[in-house]
Structures are given as structure tokens and as C-alpha cells.
mmCIF file of N, CA and C in Angstrom:
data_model
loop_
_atom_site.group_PDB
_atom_site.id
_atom_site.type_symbol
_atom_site.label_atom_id
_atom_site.label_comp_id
_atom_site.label_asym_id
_atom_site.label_seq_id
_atom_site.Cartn_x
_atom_site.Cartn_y
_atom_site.Cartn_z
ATOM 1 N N UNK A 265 14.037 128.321 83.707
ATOM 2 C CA UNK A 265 13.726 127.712 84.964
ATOM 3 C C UNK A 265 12.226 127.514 85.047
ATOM 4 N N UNK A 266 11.970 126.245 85.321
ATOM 5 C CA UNK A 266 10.304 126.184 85.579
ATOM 6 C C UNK A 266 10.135 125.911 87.168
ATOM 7 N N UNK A 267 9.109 126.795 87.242
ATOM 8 C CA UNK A 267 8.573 126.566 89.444
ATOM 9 C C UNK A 267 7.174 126.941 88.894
ATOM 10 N N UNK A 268 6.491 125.954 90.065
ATOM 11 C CA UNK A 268 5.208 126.734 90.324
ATOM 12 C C UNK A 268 4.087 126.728 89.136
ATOM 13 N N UNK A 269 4.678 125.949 88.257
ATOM 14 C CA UNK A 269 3.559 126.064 86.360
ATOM 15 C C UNK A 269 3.870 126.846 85.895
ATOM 16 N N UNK A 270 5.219 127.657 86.171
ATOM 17 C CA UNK A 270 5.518 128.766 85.055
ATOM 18 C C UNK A 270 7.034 128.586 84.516
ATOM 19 N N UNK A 271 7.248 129.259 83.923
ATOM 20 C CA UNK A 271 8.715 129.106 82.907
ATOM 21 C C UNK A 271 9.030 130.164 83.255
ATOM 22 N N UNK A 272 10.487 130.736 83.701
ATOM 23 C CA UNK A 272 10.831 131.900 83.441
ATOM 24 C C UNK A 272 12.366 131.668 82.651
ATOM 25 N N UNK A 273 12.088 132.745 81.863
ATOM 26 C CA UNK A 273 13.368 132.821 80.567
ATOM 27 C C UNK A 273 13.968 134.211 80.751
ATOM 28 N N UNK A 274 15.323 133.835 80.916
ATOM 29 C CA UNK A 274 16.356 135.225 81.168
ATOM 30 C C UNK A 274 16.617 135.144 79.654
ATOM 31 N N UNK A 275 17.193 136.707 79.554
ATOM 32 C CA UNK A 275 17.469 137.604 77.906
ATOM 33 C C UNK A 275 17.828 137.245 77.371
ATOM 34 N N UNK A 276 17.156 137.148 75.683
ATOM 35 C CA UNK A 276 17.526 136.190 74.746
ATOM 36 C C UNK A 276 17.615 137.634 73.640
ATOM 37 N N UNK A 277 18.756 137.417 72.981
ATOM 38 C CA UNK A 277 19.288 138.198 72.225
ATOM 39 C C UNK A 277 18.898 137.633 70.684
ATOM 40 N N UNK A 278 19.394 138.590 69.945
ATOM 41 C CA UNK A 278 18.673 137.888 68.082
ATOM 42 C C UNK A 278 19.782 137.174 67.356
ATOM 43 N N UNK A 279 20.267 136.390 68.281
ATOM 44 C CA UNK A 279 21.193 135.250 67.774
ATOM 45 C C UNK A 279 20.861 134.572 66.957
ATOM 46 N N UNK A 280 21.971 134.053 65.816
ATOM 47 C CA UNK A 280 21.605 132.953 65.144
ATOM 48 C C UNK A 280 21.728 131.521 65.803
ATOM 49 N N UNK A 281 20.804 130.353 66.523
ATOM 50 C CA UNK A 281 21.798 129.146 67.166
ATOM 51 C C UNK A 281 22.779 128.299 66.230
ATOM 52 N N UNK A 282 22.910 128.844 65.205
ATOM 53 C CA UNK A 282 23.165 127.738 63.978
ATOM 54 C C UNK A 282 24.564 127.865 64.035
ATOM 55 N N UNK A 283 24.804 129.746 63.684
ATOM 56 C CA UNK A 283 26.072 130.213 63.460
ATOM 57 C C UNK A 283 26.765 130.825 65.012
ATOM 58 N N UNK A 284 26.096 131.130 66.165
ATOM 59 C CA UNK A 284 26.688 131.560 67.589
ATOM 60 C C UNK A 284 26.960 133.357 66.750
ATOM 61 N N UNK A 285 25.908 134.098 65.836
ATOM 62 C CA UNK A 285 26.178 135.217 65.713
ATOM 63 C C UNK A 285 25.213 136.256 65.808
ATOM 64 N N UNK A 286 25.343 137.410 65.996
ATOM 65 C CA UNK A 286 24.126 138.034 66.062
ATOM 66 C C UNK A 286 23.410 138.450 64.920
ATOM 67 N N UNK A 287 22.537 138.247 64.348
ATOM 68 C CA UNK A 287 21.245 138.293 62.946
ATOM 69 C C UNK A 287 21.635 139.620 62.317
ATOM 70 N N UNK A 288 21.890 139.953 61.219
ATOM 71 C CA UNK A 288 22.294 141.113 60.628
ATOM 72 C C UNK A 288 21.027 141.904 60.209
ATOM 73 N N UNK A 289 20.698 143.117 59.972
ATOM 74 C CA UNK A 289 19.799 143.653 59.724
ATOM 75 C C UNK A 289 19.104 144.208 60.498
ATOM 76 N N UNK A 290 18.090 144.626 60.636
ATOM 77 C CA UNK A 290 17.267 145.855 61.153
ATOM 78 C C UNK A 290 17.118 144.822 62.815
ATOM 79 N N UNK A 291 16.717 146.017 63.230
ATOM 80 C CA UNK A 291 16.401 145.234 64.940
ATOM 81 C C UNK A 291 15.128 144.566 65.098
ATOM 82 N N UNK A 292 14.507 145.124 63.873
ATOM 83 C CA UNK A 292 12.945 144.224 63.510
ATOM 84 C C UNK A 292 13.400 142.563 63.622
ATOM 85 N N UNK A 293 14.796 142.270 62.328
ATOM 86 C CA UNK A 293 14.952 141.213 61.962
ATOM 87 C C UNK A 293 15.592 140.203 63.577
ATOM 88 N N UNK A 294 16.266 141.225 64.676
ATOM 89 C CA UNK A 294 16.551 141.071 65.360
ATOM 90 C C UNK A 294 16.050 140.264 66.725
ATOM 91 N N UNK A 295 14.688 141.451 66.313
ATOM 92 C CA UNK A 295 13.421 140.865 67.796
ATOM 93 C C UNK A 295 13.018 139.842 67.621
ATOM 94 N N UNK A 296 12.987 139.575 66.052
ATOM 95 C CA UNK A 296 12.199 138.295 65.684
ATOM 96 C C UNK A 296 12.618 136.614 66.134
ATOM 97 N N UNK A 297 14.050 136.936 65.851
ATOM 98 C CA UNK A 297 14.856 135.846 66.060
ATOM 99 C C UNK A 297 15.021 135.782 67.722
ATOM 100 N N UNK A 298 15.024 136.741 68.448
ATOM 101 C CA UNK A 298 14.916 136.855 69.981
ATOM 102 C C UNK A 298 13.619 135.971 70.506
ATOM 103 N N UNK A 299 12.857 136.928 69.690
ATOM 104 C CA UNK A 299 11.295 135.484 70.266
ATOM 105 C C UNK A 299 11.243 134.076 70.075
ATOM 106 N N UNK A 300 11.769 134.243 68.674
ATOM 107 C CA UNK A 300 11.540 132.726 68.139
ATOM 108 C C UNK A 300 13.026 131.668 69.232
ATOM 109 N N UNK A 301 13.999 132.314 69.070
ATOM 110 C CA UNK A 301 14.863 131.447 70.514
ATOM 111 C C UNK A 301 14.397 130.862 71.986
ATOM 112 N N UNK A 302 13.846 131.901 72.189
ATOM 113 C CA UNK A 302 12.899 132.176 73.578
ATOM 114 C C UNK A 302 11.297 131.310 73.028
ATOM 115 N N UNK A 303 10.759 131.065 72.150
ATOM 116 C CA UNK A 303 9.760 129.955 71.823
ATOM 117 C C UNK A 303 10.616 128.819 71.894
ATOM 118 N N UNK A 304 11.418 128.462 71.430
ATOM 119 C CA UNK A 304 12.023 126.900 71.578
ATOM 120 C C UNK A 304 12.149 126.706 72.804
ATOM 121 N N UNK A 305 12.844 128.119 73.814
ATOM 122 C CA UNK A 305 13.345 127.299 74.913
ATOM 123 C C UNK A 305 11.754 127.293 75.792
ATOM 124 N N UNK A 306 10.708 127.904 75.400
ATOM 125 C CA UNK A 306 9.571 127.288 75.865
ATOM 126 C C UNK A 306 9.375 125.796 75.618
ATOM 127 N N UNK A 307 9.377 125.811 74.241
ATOM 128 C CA UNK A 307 8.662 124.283 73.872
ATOM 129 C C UNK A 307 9.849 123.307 74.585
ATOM 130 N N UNK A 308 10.641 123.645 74.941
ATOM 131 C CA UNK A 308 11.682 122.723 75.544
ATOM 132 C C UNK A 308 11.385 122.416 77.449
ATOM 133 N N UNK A 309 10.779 123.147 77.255
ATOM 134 C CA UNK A 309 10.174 123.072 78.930
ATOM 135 C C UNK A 309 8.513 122.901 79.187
ATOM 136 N N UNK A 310 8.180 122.408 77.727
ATOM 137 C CA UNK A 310 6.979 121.973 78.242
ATOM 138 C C UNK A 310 5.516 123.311 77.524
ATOM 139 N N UNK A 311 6.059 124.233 77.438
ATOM 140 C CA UNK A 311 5.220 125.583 77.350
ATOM 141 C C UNK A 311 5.200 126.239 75.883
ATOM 142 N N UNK A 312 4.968 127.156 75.638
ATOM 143 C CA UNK A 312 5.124 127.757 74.036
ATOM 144 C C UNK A 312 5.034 129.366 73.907
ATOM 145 N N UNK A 313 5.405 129.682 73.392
ATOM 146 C CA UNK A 313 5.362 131.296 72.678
ATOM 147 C C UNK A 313 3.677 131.576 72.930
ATOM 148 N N UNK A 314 2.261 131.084 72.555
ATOM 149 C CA UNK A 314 1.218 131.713 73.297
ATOM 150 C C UNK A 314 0.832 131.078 74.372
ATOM 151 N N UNK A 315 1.832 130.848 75.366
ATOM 152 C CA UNK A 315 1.615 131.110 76.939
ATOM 153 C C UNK A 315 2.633 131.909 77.618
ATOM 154 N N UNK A 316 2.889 132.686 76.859
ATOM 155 C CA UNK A 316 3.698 133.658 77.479
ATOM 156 C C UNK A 316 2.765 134.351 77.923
ATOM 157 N N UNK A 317 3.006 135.022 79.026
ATOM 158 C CA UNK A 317 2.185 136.473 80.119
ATOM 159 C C UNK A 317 2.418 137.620 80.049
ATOM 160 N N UNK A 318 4.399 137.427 80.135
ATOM 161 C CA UNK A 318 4.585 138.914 80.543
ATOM 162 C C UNK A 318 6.028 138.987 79.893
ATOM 163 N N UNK A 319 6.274 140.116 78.955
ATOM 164 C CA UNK A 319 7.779 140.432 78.242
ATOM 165 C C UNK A 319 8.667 141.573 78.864
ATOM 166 N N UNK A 320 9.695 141.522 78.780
ATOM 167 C CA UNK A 320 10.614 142.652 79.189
ATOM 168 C C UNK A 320 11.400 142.664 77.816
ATOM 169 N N UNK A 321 11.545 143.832 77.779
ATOM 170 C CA UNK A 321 11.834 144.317 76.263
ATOM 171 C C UNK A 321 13.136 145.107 76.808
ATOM 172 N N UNK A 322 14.166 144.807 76.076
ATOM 173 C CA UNK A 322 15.634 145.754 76.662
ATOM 174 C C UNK A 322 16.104 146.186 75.362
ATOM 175 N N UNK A 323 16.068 147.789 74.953
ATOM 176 C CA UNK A 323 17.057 148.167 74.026
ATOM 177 C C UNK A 323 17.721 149.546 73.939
ATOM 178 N N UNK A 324 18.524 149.478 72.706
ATOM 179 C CA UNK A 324 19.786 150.176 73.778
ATOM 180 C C UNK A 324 19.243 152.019 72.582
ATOM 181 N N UNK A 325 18.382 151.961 72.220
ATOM 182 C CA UNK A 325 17.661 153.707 71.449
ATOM 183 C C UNK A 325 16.520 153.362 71.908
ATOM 184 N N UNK A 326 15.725 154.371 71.673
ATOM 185 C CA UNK A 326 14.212 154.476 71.783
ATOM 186 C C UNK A 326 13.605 154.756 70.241
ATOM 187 N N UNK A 327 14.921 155.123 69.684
ATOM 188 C CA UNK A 327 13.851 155.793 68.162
ATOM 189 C C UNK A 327 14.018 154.085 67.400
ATOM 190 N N UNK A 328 14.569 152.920 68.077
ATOM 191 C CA UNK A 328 14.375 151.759 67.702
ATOM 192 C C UNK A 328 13.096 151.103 67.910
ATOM 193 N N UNK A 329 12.137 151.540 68.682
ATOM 194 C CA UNK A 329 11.596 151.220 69.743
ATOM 195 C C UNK A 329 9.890 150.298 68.114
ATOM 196 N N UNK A 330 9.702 151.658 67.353
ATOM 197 C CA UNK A 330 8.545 151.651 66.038
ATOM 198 C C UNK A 330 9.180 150.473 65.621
ATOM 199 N N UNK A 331 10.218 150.011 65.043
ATOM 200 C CA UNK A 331 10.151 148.875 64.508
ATOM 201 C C UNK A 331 10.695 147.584 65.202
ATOM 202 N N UNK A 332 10.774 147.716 66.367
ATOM 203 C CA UNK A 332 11.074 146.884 67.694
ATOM 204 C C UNK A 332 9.223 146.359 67.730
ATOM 205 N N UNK A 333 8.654 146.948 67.829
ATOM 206 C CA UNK A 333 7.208 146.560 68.121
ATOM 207 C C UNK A 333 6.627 146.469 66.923
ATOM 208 N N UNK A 334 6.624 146.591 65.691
ATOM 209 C CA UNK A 334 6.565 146.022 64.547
ATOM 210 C C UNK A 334 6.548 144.627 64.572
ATOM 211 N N UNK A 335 7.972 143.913 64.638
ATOM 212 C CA UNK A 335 7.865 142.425 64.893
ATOM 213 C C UNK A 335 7.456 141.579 65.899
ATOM 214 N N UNK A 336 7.172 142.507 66.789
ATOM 215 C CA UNK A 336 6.356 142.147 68.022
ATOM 216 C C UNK A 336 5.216 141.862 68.194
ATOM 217 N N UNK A 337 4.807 142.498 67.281
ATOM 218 C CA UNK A 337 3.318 142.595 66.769
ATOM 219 C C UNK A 337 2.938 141.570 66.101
ATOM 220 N N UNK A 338 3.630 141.207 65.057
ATOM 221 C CA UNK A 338 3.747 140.407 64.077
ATOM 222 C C UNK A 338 3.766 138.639 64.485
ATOM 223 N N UNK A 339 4.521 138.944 65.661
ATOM 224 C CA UNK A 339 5.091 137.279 66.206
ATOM 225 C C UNK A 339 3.681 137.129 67.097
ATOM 226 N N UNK A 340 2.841 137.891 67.692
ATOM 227 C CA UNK A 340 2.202 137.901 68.697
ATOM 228 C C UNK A 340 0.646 137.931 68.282
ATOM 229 N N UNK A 341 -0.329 136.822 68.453
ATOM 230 C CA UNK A 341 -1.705 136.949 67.956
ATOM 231 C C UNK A 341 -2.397 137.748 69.366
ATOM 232 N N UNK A 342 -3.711 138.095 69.253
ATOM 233 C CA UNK A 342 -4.209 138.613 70.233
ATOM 234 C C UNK A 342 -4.543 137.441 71.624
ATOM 235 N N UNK A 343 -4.775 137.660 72.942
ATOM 236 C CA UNK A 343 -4.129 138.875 73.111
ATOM 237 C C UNK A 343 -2.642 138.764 73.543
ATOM 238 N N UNK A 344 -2.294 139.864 73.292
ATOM 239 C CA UNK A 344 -0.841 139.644 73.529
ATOM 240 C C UNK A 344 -0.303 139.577 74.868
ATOM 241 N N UNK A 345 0.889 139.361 75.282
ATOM 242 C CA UNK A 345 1.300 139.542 76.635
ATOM 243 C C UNK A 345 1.618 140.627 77.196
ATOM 244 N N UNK A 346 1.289 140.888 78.638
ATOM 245 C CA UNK A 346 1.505 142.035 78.998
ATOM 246 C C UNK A 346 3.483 142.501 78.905
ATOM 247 N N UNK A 347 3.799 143.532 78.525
ATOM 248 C CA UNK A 347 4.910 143.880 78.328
ATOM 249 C C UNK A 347 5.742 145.047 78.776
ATOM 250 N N UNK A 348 6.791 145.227 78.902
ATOM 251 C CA UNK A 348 7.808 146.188 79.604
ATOM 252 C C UNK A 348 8.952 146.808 78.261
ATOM 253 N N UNK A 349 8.900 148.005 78.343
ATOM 254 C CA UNK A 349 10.165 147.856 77.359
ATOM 255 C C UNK A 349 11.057 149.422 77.637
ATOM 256 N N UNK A 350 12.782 149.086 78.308
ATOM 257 C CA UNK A 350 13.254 149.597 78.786
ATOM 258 C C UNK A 350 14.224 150.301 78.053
ATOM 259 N N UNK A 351 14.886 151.249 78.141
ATOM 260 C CA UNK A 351 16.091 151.557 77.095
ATOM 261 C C UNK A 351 17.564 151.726 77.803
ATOM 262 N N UNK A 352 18.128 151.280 77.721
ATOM 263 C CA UNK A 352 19.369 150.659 78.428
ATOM 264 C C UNK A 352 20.810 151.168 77.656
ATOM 265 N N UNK A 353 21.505 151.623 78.789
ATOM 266 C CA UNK A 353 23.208 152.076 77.812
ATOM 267 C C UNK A 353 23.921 150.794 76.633
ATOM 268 N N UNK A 354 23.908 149.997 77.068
ATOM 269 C CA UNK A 354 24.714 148.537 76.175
ATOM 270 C C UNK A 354 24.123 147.305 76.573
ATOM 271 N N UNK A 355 23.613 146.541 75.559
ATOM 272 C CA UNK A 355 23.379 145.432 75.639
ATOM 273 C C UNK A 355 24.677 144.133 75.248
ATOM 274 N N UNK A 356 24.690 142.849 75.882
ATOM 275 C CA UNK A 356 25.794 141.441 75.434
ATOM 276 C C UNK A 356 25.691 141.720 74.223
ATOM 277 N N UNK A 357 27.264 141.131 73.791
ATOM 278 C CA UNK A 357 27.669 141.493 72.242
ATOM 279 C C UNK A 357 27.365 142.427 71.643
ATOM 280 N N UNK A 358 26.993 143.963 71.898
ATOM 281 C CA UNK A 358 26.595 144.978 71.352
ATOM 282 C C UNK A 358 25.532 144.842 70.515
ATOM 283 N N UNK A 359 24.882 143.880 70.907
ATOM 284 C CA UNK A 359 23.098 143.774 70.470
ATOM 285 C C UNK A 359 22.499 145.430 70.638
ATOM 286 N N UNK A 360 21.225 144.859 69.953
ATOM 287 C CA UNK A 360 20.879 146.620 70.279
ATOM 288 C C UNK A 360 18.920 145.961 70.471
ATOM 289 N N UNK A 361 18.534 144.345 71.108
ATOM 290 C CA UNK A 361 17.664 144.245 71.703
ATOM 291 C C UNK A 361 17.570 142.771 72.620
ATOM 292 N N UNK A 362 17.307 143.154 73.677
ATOM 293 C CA UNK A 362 16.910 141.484 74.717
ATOM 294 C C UNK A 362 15.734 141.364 74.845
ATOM 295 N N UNK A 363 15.331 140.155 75.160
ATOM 296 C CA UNK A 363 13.786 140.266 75.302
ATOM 297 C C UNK A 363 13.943 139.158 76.459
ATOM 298 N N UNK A 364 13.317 138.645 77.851
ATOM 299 C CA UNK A 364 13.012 138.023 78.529
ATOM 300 C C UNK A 364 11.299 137.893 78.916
ATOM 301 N N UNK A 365 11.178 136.517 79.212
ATOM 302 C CA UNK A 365 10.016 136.176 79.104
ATOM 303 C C UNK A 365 9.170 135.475 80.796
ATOM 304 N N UNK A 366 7.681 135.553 80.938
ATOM 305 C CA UNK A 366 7.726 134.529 81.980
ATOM 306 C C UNK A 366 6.064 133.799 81.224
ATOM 307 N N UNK A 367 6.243 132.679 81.075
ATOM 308 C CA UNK A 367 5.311 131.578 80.769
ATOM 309 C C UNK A 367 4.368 130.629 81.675
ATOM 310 N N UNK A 368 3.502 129.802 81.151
ATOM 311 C CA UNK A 368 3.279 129.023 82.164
ATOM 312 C C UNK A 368 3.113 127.592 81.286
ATOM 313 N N UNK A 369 2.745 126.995 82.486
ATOM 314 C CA UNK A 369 2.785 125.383 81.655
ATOM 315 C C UNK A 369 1.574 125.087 80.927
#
């Protein structure tokens, strides 16, 4: 949804769009594909992955958490966006990370 010069993006999981499945492998490989979904649906509204502000991070361990921010790190040049990251009983499709975003134009 865009209002106001900003984008806001509800939870994007580490889907593949190709196959409608969730990305096999570590939750690293997971987050990655979460951002990069959540970058398209920026560039689709006008905005991009570095105008993001602010992340909410949803996953379902905490001892996931070191290599959850690994690829976070990785996807993200300085400075990064300010961020949230929660640990939650079950995530859609038994994902084990969401990430939601808010952007601007």
C-alpha cells in the first residue's frame, strides 16, 4: 500500500515466486529471498530495497536469530534500516521467518 510517500509491505515469507514454495535451506537462505520479494514489491510501487526505514523481523526460535541477521546484513549497505525482530509460536506455511517492511517514495 502506498499513502503519504511511503510504501508499506505486509509479511513476506522466503518463497520461491517461480515455484509458490518455501526456499529450502538454512533461514539465512530464507531471509534472503524474503527481502529480495519485498524489493520487487518496492520497485513495483515506485520505491526500492535502500529506501526502506523500518523492518519487522518475525521468527519462530531465537537461536535462529545469528544467522537470520547474517543475511540481513549482507542484503543491507550502511545505513541500514531501523529494525524489530520478534519471536513468535508459528509462522504461514510453517516458515520459520517474515519480514515486513515500511519505505518511502
Amino acid at each position: 500500500m502506498v499513502h503519504g510517500g511511503f510504501v508499506f509491505c505486509s509479511g513476506s515469507i522466503g518463497m520461491n515466486p517461480q515455484t509458490n514454495s518455501i526456499v529450502e535451506g538454512t533461514i539465512a537462505d530464507r531471509t534472503t529471498q524474503a527481502l529480495t520479494n519485498l524489493s520487487k514489491v518496492l520497485e513495483a510501487a515506485g520505491s526500492g530495497a535502500d529506501k526502506i526505514l523500518k523492518v519487522n523481523i518475525y521468527v519462530t526460535s531465537m537461536e535462529d536469530v545469528p544467522l537470520m541477521n547474517e543475511a540481513y546484513m549482507a542484503f543491507f549497505a550502511e545505513p541500514r534500516p531501523a529494525r524489530a525482530c520478534v519471536c513468535v509460536k508459528a509462522l504461514a506455511r510453517g516458515t520459520d521467518v517474515e519480514i515486513e517492511c515500511t519505505g518511502f517514495i
